[in-house]
Short mmCIF file of C-alpha atoms in Angstrom, two decimals:
data_model
loop_
_atom_site.label_atom_id
_atom_site.label_comp_id
_atom_site.label_asym_id
_atom_site.label_seq_id
_atom_site.Cartn_x
_atom_site.Cartn_y
_atom_site.Cartn_z
CA MET A 1 8.53 28.51 -15.63
CA GLY A 2 6.35 27.95 -18.67
CA LEU A 3 2.59 27.75 -18.50
CA PHE A 4 2.69 24.19 -19.80
CA GLN A 5 5.46 22.16 -18.17
CA ARG A 6 6.46 18.66 -19.09
CA GLY A 7 5.73 16.14 -16.39
CA PRO A 8 8.33 13.89 -14.76
CA ALA A 9 10.31 11.68 -17.14
CA ARG A 10 9.29 8.06 -17.54
CA ILE A 11 11.50 5.49 -15.86
CA ARG A 12 12.24 2.24 -17.65
CA LEU A 13 12.14 -0.85 -15.44
CA ASP A 14 15.09 -2.46 -17.17
CA GLY A 15 18.04 -1.44 -15.00
CA ALA A 16 15.93 0.61 -12.57
CA VAL A 17 16.56 0.46 -8.81
CA VAL A 18 13.25 -0.48 -7.18
CA LEU A 19 12.42 -0.63 -3.46
CA VAL A 20 9.25 -2.48 -2.41
CA THR A 21 7.97 -2.51 1.18
CA GLY A 22 5.94 -5.37 2.65
CA GLY A 23 7.30 -7.57 -0.12
CA ALA A 24 7.33 -10.99 1.51
CA ARG A 25 3.90 -11.99 0.22
CA GLY A 26 0.78 -10.77 -1.55
CA ILE A 27 0.91 -7.65 -3.69
CA GLY A 28 4.42 -6.77 -2.58
CA ALA A 29 5.92 -10.13 -3.48
CA ARG A 30 4.17 -10.17 -6.87
CA THR A 31 5.36 -6.62 -7.59
CA ALA A 32 8.95 -7.45 -6.65
CA CYS A 33 8.93 -10.58 -8.84
CA ALA A 34 7.38 -8.75 -11.80
CA ALA A 35 9.87 -5.88 -11.56
CA GLY A 36 12.78 -8.32 -11.34
CA ASP A 37 11.50 -10.25 -14.34
CA ARG A 38 11.59 -6.98 -16.31
CA GLY A 39 15.22 -6.30 -15.48
CA ALA A 40 14.99 -4.11 -12.38
CA HIS A 41 17.38 -4.23 -9.43
CA VAL A 42 14.85 -5.07 -6.71
CA TRP A 43 15.18 -4.44 -2.99
CA ILE A 44 12.55 -5.55 -0.50
CA GLY A 45 12.07 -4.00 2.93
CA ASP A 46 10.08 -6.18 5.33
CA LEU A 47 10.11 -7.27 8.97
CA ASP A 48 10.70 -10.80 7.68
CA PRO A 49 13.50 -10.56 5.09
CA ASP A 50 14.00 -14.34 5.07
CA LEU A 51 10.41 -14.90 3.95
CA ALA A 52 10.79 -12.10 1.39
CA GLU A 53 13.89 -13.76 -0.02
CA ARG A 54 11.99 -16.99 -0.55
CA ALA A 55 9.07 -15.14 -2.14
CA ALA A 56 11.12 -13.04 -4.55
CA THR A 57 14.26 -14.91 -5.59
CA GLY A 58 16.96 -12.54 -6.77
CA ALA A 59 15.81 -9.54 -4.77
CA GLN A 60 17.98 -7.98 -2.08
CA CYS A 61 15.94 -8.34 1.13
CA ARG A 62 16.48 -6.34 4.29
CA ARG A 63 14.64 -5.88 7.56
CA LEU A 64 12.52 -2.71 7.54
CA ASP A 65 10.14 -1.31 10.12
CA VAL A 66 8.19 1.22 8.08
CA THR A 67 7.15 3.08 11.23
CA ASP A 68 10.77 3.78 12.22
CA PRO A 69 12.66 6.66 10.51
CA ALA A 70 16.05 5.18 11.43
CA SER A 71 15.10 1.84 9.84
CA TRP A 72 14.12 3.64 6.64
CA GLN A 73 17.32 5.69 6.57
CA SER A 74 19.54 2.65 7.10
CA LEU A 75 17.98 0.81 4.15
CA VAL A 76 17.95 3.83 1.84
CA ASP A 77 21.60 4.60 2.67
CA GLU A 78 22.60 1.03 1.83
CA ILE A 79 20.79 1.05 -1.52
CA VAL A 80 22.33 4.39 -2.47
CA ARG A 81 25.79 3.11 -1.51
CA VAL A 82 25.33 0.13 -3.83
CA HIS A 83 23.56 1.78 -6.79
CA GLY A 84 24.01 5.52 -6.29
CA ARG A 85 20.27 6.12 -6.55
CA ILE A 86 16.72 4.86 -5.98
CA ASP A 87 14.50 5.14 -9.04
CA VAL A 88 11.24 3.67 -7.75
CA LEU A 89 9.66 3.30 -4.30
CA VAL A 90 6.58 1.12 -3.91
CA ASN A 91 5.08 1.97 -0.50
CA ASN A 92 3.06 -1.21 -0.13
CA ALA A 93 3.19 -2.34 3.52
CA GLY A 94 -0.17 -2.03 5.26
CA VAL A 95 -2.46 -3.58 7.85
CA VAL A 96 -6.16 -4.32 7.45
CA PRO A 97 -8.08 -4.42 10.75
CA THR A 98 -11.81 -5.09 10.66
CA GLY A 99 -14.64 -4.91 13.17
CA SER A 100 -16.48 -2.30 15.20
CA LEU A 101 -14.56 0.89 16.00
CA ILE A 102 -15.56 0.86 19.66
CA ALA A 103 -14.40 -2.75 20.01
CA GLN A 104 -11.04 -2.09 18.37
CA PRO A 105 -8.12 -1.96 20.83
CA LEU A 106 -6.42 1.44 20.99
CA ALA A 107 -3.07 -0.23 20.31
CA GLU A 108 -4.47 -1.67 17.06
CA ILE A 109 -5.64 1.80 16.03
CA ASP A 110 -2.11 3.08 16.68
CA LEU A 111 -0.59 0.27 14.62
CA THR A 112 -2.95 0.88 11.70
CA LEU A 113 -2.28 4.60 11.52
CA ASP A 114 1.46 4.17 12.06
CA VAL A 115 1.90 1.55 9.32
CA ASN A 116 -0.65 2.79 6.80
CA VAL A 117 -0.07 6.54 7.15
CA ARG A 118 3.19 7.21 9.00
CA GLY A 119 4.89 4.45 7.02
CA VAL A 120 3.88 6.06 3.72
CA LEU A 121 5.06 9.51 4.83
CA LEU A 122 8.36 8.22 6.21
CA GLY A 123 9.00 6.25 3.03
CA MET A 124 8.51 9.30 0.84
CA ARG A 125 10.68 11.43 3.15
CA ALA A 126 13.44 8.83 3.06
CA VAL A 127 13.74 8.54 -0.74
CA LEU A 128 12.83 12.07 -1.84
CA PRO A 129 16.25 13.69 -1.16
CA THR A 130 18.11 11.28 -3.45
CA MET A 131 15.36 11.54 -6.08
CA ILE A 132 15.40 15.34 -5.94
CA ALA A 133 19.18 15.33 -6.36
CA ALA A 134 18.83 13.12 -9.43
CA ARG A 135 15.89 15.17 -10.79
CA ARG A 136 14.01 11.94 -11.41
CA GLY A 137 12.04 9.40 -9.43
CA HIS A 138 8.79 7.48 -9.16
CA ILE A 139 6.80 6.76 -5.98
CA VAL A 140 3.79 4.46 -5.87
CA ASN A 141 1.70 4.46 -2.71
CA VAL A 142 -0.62 1.47 -2.42
CA ALA A 143 -3.76 3.00 -0.96
CA SER A 144 -7.12 1.26 -1.42
CA MET A 145 -10.62 1.79 -2.73
CA ALA A 146 -11.25 2.24 1.00
CA GLY A 147 -9.54 5.59 0.43
CA GLU A 148 -12.67 6.67 -1.45
CA LEU A 149 -15.39 4.25 -0.38
CA PRO A 150 -16.39 4.29 3.32
CA LEU A 151 -17.25 0.88 4.76
CA PRO A 152 -18.80 -0.13 8.09
CA GLY A 153 -16.38 -2.25 10.08
CA MET A 154 -13.34 -0.50 8.58
CA VAL A 155 -13.43 2.94 10.20
CA THR A 156 -9.75 3.10 11.17
CA TYR A 157 -8.67 1.47 7.92
CA ASN A 158 -10.81 3.92 5.95
CA ALA A 159 -9.21 6.81 7.85
CA SER A 160 -5.72 5.53 7.07
CA LYS A 161 -6.36 4.98 3.37
CA TYR A 162 -8.12 8.33 2.87
CA ALA A 163 -4.97 9.81 4.43
CA ALA A 164 -2.66 7.78 2.19
CA LEU A 165 -4.53 8.91 -0.92
CA GLY A 166 -4.54 12.55 0.18
CA ALA A 167 -0.83 12.42 0.97
CA SER A 168 -0.13 10.92 -2.45
CA LEU A 169 -2.07 13.59 -4.34
CA ALA A 170 -0.49 16.43 -2.34
CA ALA A 171 3.05 15.05 -2.68
CA ARG A 172 2.46 14.64 -6.39
CA ARG A 173 1.82 18.38 -6.72
CA GLU A 174 4.66 19.28 -4.38
CA TYR A 175 7.39 17.32 -6.15
CA GLU A 176 6.40 17.08 -9.81
CA ALA A 177 8.50 20.15 -10.65
CA ALA A 178 11.48 18.27 -9.19
CA GLY A 179 10.97 15.49 -11.76
CA ILE A 180 9.25 13.05 -9.42
CA ALA A 181 5.95 11.28 -10.14
CA VAL A 182 3.83 10.23 -7.16
CA CYS A 183 1.02 7.80 -7.97
CA ALA A 184 -1.65 6.11 -5.85
CA ILE A 185 -3.03 2.62 -6.46
CA LEU A 186 -6.53 1.83 -5.18
CA PRO A 187 -7.23 -1.91 -5.28
CA ALA A 188 -10.67 -3.29 -4.54
CA ALA A 189 -10.88 -6.64 -2.73
CA VAL A 190 -7.75 -8.72 -3.28
CA ARG A 191 -7.59 -12.52 -3.09
CA THR A 192 -5.00 -12.92 -0.33
CA GLU A 193 -4.98 -14.16 3.23
CA LEU A 194 -5.75 -10.65 4.42
CA SER A 195 -9.22 -10.94 2.91
CA SER A 196 -9.81 -14.23 4.73
CA GLY A 197 -13.30 -14.48 6.15
CA ALA A 198 -14.77 -12.09 3.58
CA ASP A 199 -17.31 -13.20 0.99
CA LEU A 200 -15.37 -12.26 -2.13
CA GLY A 201 -16.94 -12.19 -5.55
CA GLY A 202 -20.59 -11.52 -6.32
CA THR A 203 -21.25 -7.78 -6.01
CA LEU A 204 -17.78 -7.12 -4.56
CA PRO A 205 -15.15 -6.41 -7.26
CA THR A 206 -12.29 -8.81 -6.60
CA VAL A 207 -8.81 -9.07 -8.12
CA ASP A 208 -5.66 -11.14 -7.78
CA PRO A 209 -2.43 -9.68 -6.39
CA GLU A 210 -0.80 -10.13 -9.81
CA GLN A 211 -3.33 -7.68 -11.29
CA VAL A 212 -2.46 -5.09 -8.67
CA ALA A 213 1.26 -5.62 -9.29
CA ASP A 214 0.70 -5.05 -13.02
CA ALA A 215 -1.19 -1.83 -12.25
CA ILE A 216 1.63 -0.64 -9.99
CA LEU A 217 4.25 -1.18 -12.68
CA HIS A 218 1.99 0.31 -15.36
CA THR A 219 2.16 3.65 -13.55
CA LEU A 220 5.76 3.96 -14.70
CA ARG A 221 4.33 4.44 -18.18
CA SER A 222 1.05 6.19 -17.39
CA ARG A 223 2.21 8.23 -14.37
CA ALA A 224 -1.48 8.53 -13.49
CA ALA A 225 -2.30 10.31 -10.24
CA GLN A 226 -4.52 7.44 -9.09
CA THR A 227 -5.48 4.09 -10.54
CA SER A 228 -8.13 1.76 -9.19
CA VAL A 229 -7.94 -1.99 -9.70
CA PRO A 230 -10.16 -2.91 -11.53
CA GLN A 231 -9.73 0.38 -13.37
CA TRP A 232 -13.47 1.08 -13.70
CA VAL A 233 -14.25 0.90 -9.98
CA SER A 234 -13.14 4.34 -8.84
CA PRO A 235 -14.81 6.28 -11.69
CA ALA A 236 -18.00 4.26 -11.27
CA TRP A 237 -18.06 4.90 -7.53
CA ARG A 238 -17.57 8.66 -7.97
CA VAL A 239 -20.49 8.88 -10.41
CA ALA A 240 -22.72 6.75 -8.19
CA ASP A 241 -21.82 8.75 -5.09
CA LEU A 242 -22.53 12.02 -6.89
CA LEU A 243 -25.83 11.06 -8.49
CA THR A 244 -27.45 8.52 -6.16
CA PRO A 245 -29.74 9.81 -3.38
CA GLU A 246 -28.70 8.54 0.05
CA PRO A 247 -31.82 6.37 0.64
CA LEU A 248 -31.23 4.57 -2.65
CA MET A 249 -27.52 4.28 -1.91
CA ARG A 250 -28.37 2.78 1.48
CA LEU A 251 -30.55 0.17 -0.23
CA ALA A 252 -27.84 -0.65 -2.79
CA ARG A 253 -25.23 -1.01 -0.08
CA GLY A 254 -27.50 -3.42 1.78
CA VAL A 255 -27.87 -5.58 -1.30
CA ALA A 256 -24.09 -5.52 -1.76
CA ASP A 257 -23.58 -6.58 1.89
CA ASP A 258 -21.19 -3.68 2.41
CA ASP A 259 -21.10 -4.12 6.20
CA GLN A 260 -19.64 -7.64 6.22
CA ALA A 261 -16.39 -6.27 7.71
CA LEU A 262 -18.35 -5.87 10.96
CA ARG A 263 -18.86 -9.64 11.06
CA ILE A 264 -15.93 -11.38 9.39
CA ASN A 265 -13.78 -11.51 12.53
CA ALA A 266 -16.13 -14.25 13.78
CA ASN A 267 -15.28 -16.45 10.78
CA ALA A 268 -12.87 -19.27 11.59
CA GLY A 269 -11.01 -18.67 8.33
CA ARG A 270 -9.84 -15.28 9.55
CA ARG A 271 -8.35 -16.59 12.80
CA GLY A 272 -4.79 -16.84 11.51
CA TYR A 273 -4.73 -13.29 10.28
CA LEU A 274 -6.27 -11.96 13.50
CA ASP A 275 -3.56 -13.74 15.48
CA ARG A 276 -0.88 -12.04 13.40
CA ILE A 277 -2.56 -8.65 13.83
CA ALA A 278 -2.53 -9.23 17.59
CA ASP A 279 1.16 -10.22 17.52
CA GLN A 280 2.09 -7.20 15.44
CA THR A 281 0.05 -4.86 17.62
CA ARG A 282 1.82 -6.18 20.72
CA ALA A 283 5.23 -5.86 19.07
CA HIS A 284 4.51 -2.33 17.91
CA ALA A 285 3.35 -1.25 21.36
CA GLU A 286 6.41 -2.79 23.04
CA PRO A 287 9.69 -1.87 21.25
CA GLY A 288 11.56 -4.74 22.89
CA ILE A 289 9.22 -7.22 21.21
CA ARG A 290 9.38 -5.28 17.95
CA GLU A 291 13.05 -6.14 17.57
CA SER A 292 12.22 -9.86 17.68
CA GLY A 293 11.40 -9.86 13.98
CA ILE A 294 7.69 -10.66 13.85
CA ALA A 295 6.81 -10.63 10.17
CA GLU A 296 5.25 -7.40 8.97
CA SER A 297 4.57 -9.11 5.66
CA ASP A 298 2.16 -11.45 7.45
CA ILE A 299 -0.15 -8.48 7.92
CA SER A 300 0.80 -6.38 4.95
CA ALA A 301 0.73 -6.02 1.22
CA SER A 302 -2.94 -6.65 0.42
CA GLY A 303 -6.31 -7.21 1.95
CA ILE A 304 -10.08 -6.91 1.80
CA ALA A 305 -9.83 -3.49 0.20
CA GLU A 306 -6.13 -3.35 -0.61
#
């Protein structure tokens, strides 16, 4: 092997086979629509394929439980039977619990780690064999700025997104020689239902799901290891974290109201999302309920820091 190797080849969206998880709404739906508009063959995996089909007309939509290896394998096998390959995986499904760690139900902790971490790992494991065989592929894991920026009221979510970012960076190194690019996207606060109850704007960088979708698809050209949305947020945070003394950082965080995730569950506007989290937690803990088809997309795709 040469000292300077070429990186994985770029994949053109026109004609590419793209699989998006959690694609029934939010970032996932916008990504699926944007990829389809640019000529891709789009497949969506979600616990509510009917909702996904309405959100992304023209996409092939199938039921997918990202925490279940057999569910992943069934979908990947079907796509490969139809197209012979999978060019792009967008691991987007995720849950965004908020509130005090000690008040968080253990079952909700399990759900968060299983969807946000296990789901990412299982997705990569499912598509990597066909990508390795083709010597080409592109994987985008939607992490979060919460994968770099710790926030009170989001301890479990922080843990899951730090893990998702670490997994992305390690897999990138592990599989780049096989022609596969693994990229992580780190959105700040996103204007979707999952951020309901939060005071968006002001000192909190906020974006629309369309901006995150554009950043996801841009990685096919840039193949950057990690991209924050807005792009300046991650570099700015790293510099601030490195150079700012902790007492001053504590003061700045107070001004920025960085602990609002401890309080937003009391806001009436978040009630709908909390109900869906509770439903999904119950379904995940009880496999019989899980098969009933409660919509993963209702609690996935974007959120206060995703």
